[in-house]
JSON list of C-alpha atoms in Angstrom, two decimals:
[
{"chain": "A", "resi": 1, "resn": "ALA", "atom": "CA", "xyz": [-10.22, -32.25, 11.25]},
{"chain": "A", "resi": 2, "resn": "LYS", "atom": "CA", "xyz": [-6.67, -30.88, 11.23]},
{"chain": "A", "resi": 3, "resn": "ALA", "atom": "CA", "xyz": [-5.18, -34.40, 11.35]},
{"chain": "A", "resi": 4, "resn": "SER", "atom": "CA", "xyz": [-7.40, -35.54, 8.48]},
{"chain": "A", "resi": 5, "resn": "LEU", "atom": "CA", "xyz": [-6.60, -32.51, 6.35]},
{"chain": "A", "resi": 6, "resn": "THR", "atom": "CA", "xyz": [-2.88, -32.91, 7.06]},
{"chain": "A", "resi": 7, "resn": "LYS", "atom": "CA", "xyz": [-3.11, -36.53, 5.88]},
{"chain": "A", "resi": 8, "resn": "VAL", "atom": "CA", "xyz": [-4.87, -35.44, 2.67]},
{"chain": "A", "resi": 9, "resn": "VAL", "atom": "CA", "xyz": [-2.28, -32.73, 1.97]},
{"chain": "A", "resi": 10, "resn": "SER", "atom": "CA", "xyz": [0.59, -35.16, 2.62]},
{"chain": "A", "resi": 11, "resn": "GLY", "atom": "CA", "xyz": [-0.78, -37.49, -0.05]},
{"chain": "A", "resi": 12, "resn": "LEU", "atom": "CA", "xyz": [-1.28, -34.88, -2.77]},
{"chain": "A", "resi": 13, "resn": "ALA", "atom": "CA", "xyz": [0.81, -34.91, -5.93]},
{"chain": "A", "resi": 14, "resn": "ASP", "atom": "CA", "xyz": [3.53, -32.26, -6.06]},
{"chain": "A", "resi": 15, "resn": "ASP", "atom": "CA", "xyz": [1.91, -30.54, -9.07]},
{"chain": "A", "resi": 16, "resn": "THR", "atom": "CA", "xyz": [-1.37, -29.99, -7.18]},
{"chain": "A", "resi": 17, "resn": "LYS", "atom": "CA", "xyz": [-2.77, -26.53, -6.64]},
{"chain": "A", "resi": 18, "resn": "LEU", "atom": "CA", "xyz": [-4.19, -26.15, -3.13]},
{"chain": "A", "resi": 19, "resn": "GLY", "atom": "CA", "xyz": [-6.06, -23.53, -1.16]},
{"chain": "A", "resi": 20, "resn": "VAL", "atom": "CA", "xyz": [-7.41, -23.83, 2.38]},
{"chain": "A", "resi": 21, "resn": "VAL", "atom": "CA", "xyz": [-10.35, -21.79, 3.66]},
{"chain": "A", "resi": 22, "resn": "VAL", "atom": "CA", "xyz": [-11.23, -22.11, 7.34]},
{"chain": "A", "resi": 23, "resn": "MET", "atom": "CA", "xyz": [-14.80, -22.42, 8.57]},
{"chain": "A", "resi": 24, "resn": "ASN", "atom": "CA", "xyz": [-14.59, -19.98, 11.45]},
{"chain": "A", "resi": 25, "resn": "ASN", "atom": "CA", "xyz": [-14.04, -16.28, 11.97]},
{"chain": "A", "resi": 26, "resn": "GLN", "atom": "CA", "xyz": [-10.38, -16.33, 10.97]},
{"chain": "A", "resi": 27, "resn": "PRO", "atom": "CA", "xyz": [-9.42, -14.74, 7.63]},
{"chain": "A", "resi": 28, "resn": "ASN", "atom": "CA", "xyz": [-10.94, -16.73, 4.76]},
{"chain": "A", "resi": 29, "resn": "TRP", "atom": "CA", "xyz": [-7.80, -18.15, 3.16]},
{"chain": "A", "resi": 30, "resn": "ILE", "atom": "CA", "xyz": [-5.10, -19.53, 5.44]},
{"chain": "A", "resi": 31, "resn": "VAL", "atom": "CA", "xyz": [-3.43, -21.08, 2.38]},
{"chain": "A", "resi": 32, "resn": "PRO", "atom": "CA", "xyz": [-4.13, -19.03, -0.77]},
{"chain": "A", "resi": 33, "resn": "LEU", "atom": "CA", "xyz": [-5.16, -21.06, -3.82]},
{"chain": "A", "resi": 34, "resn": "GLY", "atom": "CA", "xyz": [-2.01, -21.82, -5.77]},
{"chain": "A", "resi": 35, "resn": "PRO", "atom": "CA", "xyz": [0.87, -24.26, -6.23]},
{"chain": "A", "resi": 36, "resn": "LEU", "atom": "CA", "xyz": [1.26, -26.77, -3.41]},
{"chain": "A", "resi": 37, "resn": "ASP", "atom": "CA", "xyz": [3.88, -26.24, -0.72]},
{"chain": "A", "resi": 38, "resn": "LYS", "atom": "CA", "xyz": [3.17, -29.21, 1.55]},
{"chain": "A", "resi": 39, "resn": "SER", "atom": "CA", "xyz": [5.28, -28.15, 4.52]},
{"chain": "A", "resi": 40, "resn": "GLU", "atom": "CA", "xyz": [3.92, -24.60, 4.55]},
{"chain": "A", "resi": 41, "resn": "ALA", "atom": "CA", "xyz": [0.31, -25.78, 4.14]},
{"chain": "A", "resi": 42, "resn": "ILE", "atom": "CA", "xyz": [0.64, -28.33, 6.95]},
{"chain": "A", "resi": 43, "resn": "LYS", "atom": "CA", "xyz": [2.22, -25.71, 9.21]},
{"chain": "A", "resi": 44, "resn": "LYS", "atom": "CA", "xyz": [-0.68, -23.33, 8.60]},
{"chain": "A", "resi": 45, "resn": "ILE", "atom": "CA", "xyz": [-3.25, -26.10, 9.07]},
{"chain": "A", "resi": 46, "resn": "ASN", "atom": "CA", "xyz": [-1.70, -27.05, 12.40]},
{"chain": "A", "resi": 47, "resn": "ASN", "atom": "CA", "xyz": [-1.95, -23.40, 13.53]},
{"chain": "A", "resi": 48, "resn": "ILE", "atom": "CA", "xyz": [-5.74, -23.23, 13.04]},
{"chain": "A", "resi": 49, "resn": "LYS", "atom": "CA", "xyz": [-7.46, -22.31, 16.30]},
{"chain": "A", "resi": 50, "resn": "PRO", "atom": "CA", "xyz": [-11.15, -22.88, 17.04]},
{"chain": "A", "resi": 51, "resn": "VAL", "atom": "CA", "xyz": [-13.08, -19.61, 17.10]},
{"chain": "A", "resi": 52, "resn": "ASN", "atom": "CA", "xyz": [-16.80, -18.92, 17.55]},
{"chain": "A", "resi": 53, "resn": "GLY", "atom": "CA", "xyz": [-19.00, -19.11, 14.50]},
{"chain": "A", "resi": 54, "resn": "THR", "atom": "CA", "xyz": [-19.07, -21.24, 11.38]},
{"chain": "A", "resi": 55, "resn": "PRO", "atom": "CA", "xyz": [-20.14, -19.31, 8.26]},
{"chain": "A", "resi": 56, "resn": "LEU", "atom": "CA", "xyz": [-20.24, -22.55, 6.25]},
{"chain": "A", "resi": 57, "resn": "GLY", "atom": "CA", "xyz": [-22.23, -21.31, 3.26]},
{"chain": "A", "resi": 58, "resn": "GLU", "atom": "CA", "xyz": [-20.09, -18.21, 2.87]},
{"chain": "A", "resi": 59, "resn": "ARG", "atom": "CA", "xyz": [-16.84, -20.18, 3.02]},
{"chain": "A", "resi": 60, "resn": "MET", "atom": "CA", "xyz": [-18.13, -22.83, 0.59]},
{"chain": "A", "resi": 61, "resn": "LYS", "atom": "CA", "xyz": [-18.95, -20.07, -1.89]},
{"chain": "A", "resi": 62, "resn": "THR", "atom": "CA", "xyz": [-15.49, -18.53, -1.42]},
{"chain": "A", "resi": 63, "resn": "GLY", "atom": "CA", "xyz": [-13.84, -21.85, -2.26]},
{"chain": "A", "resi": 64, "resn": "ALA", "atom": "CA", "xyz": [-16.16, -22.67, -5.15]},
{"chain": "A", "resi": 65, "resn": "ASP", "atom": "CA", "xyz": [-15.75, -19.22, -6.71]},
{"chain": "A", "resi": 66, "resn": "ALA", "atom": "CA", "xyz": [-11.96, -19.54, -6.55]},
{"chain": "A", "resi": 67, "resn": "LEU", "atom": "CA", "xyz": [-12.02, -22.98, -8.18]},
{"chain": "A", "resi": 68, "resn": "LEU", "atom": "CA", "xyz": [-14.33, -21.76, -10.96]},
{"chain": "A", "resi": 69, "resn": "ALA", "atom": "CA", "xyz": [-12.06, -18.78, -11.64]},
{"chain": "A", "resi": 70, "resn": "LEU", "atom": "CA", "xyz": [-8.99, -21.03, -11.77]},
{"chain": "A", "resi": 71, "resn": "ARG", "atom": "CA", "xyz": [-10.80, -23.48, -14.05]},
{"chain": "A", "resi": 72, "resn": "GLN", "atom": "CA", "xyz": [-11.56, -20.65, -16.50]},
{"chain": "A", "resi": 73, "resn": "LYS", "atom": "CA", "xyz": [-7.83, -19.86, -16.67]},
{"chain": "A", "resi": 74, "resn": "GLU", "atom": "CA", "xyz": [-6.72, -23.50, -16.66]},
{"chain": "A", "resi": 75, "resn": "PRO", "atom": "CA", "xyz": [-9.54, -25.60, -18.16]},
{"chain": "A", "resi": 76, "resn": "TYR", "atom": "CA", "xyz": [-7.68, -28.91, -17.95]},
{"chain": "A", "resi": 77, "resn": "GLY", "atom": "CA", "xyz": [-7.24, -30.97, -14.83]},
{"chain": "A", "resi": 78, "resn": "SER", "atom": "CA", "xyz": [-9.26, -32.09, -11.89]},
{"chain": "A", "resi": 79, "resn": "TYR", "atom": "CA", "xyz": [-10.88, -29.66, -9.47]},
{"chain": "A", "resi": 80, "resn": "ARG", "atom": "CA", "xyz": [-12.24, -30.62, -6.04]},
{"chain": "A", "resi": 81, "resn": "LEU", "atom": "CA", "xyz": [-13.73, -28.71, -3.15]},
{"chain": "A", "resi": 82, "resn": "LEU", "atom": "CA", "xyz": [-13.23, -30.60, 0.13]},
{"chain": "A", "resi": 83, "resn": "ILE", "atom": "CA", "xyz": [-15.44, -29.54, 3.03]}
]
């Protein structure tokens, strides 16, 4: 999963806004939703450690709520939630 996400991040346009929420018991946002910093995002993704539990529904809602809030502020563009 980390290798796949790293590949996705590497291919994103520089003007992309990115946020990464992990699906385990670590803090919700390892990369806060905002302007893309590829090297910092990849570093944080590579530091993800497996931990017990997967609150999938809760984390999906966290990501979706953040995208909806951003879309209200910035109504133009493309918004995607990758799970």
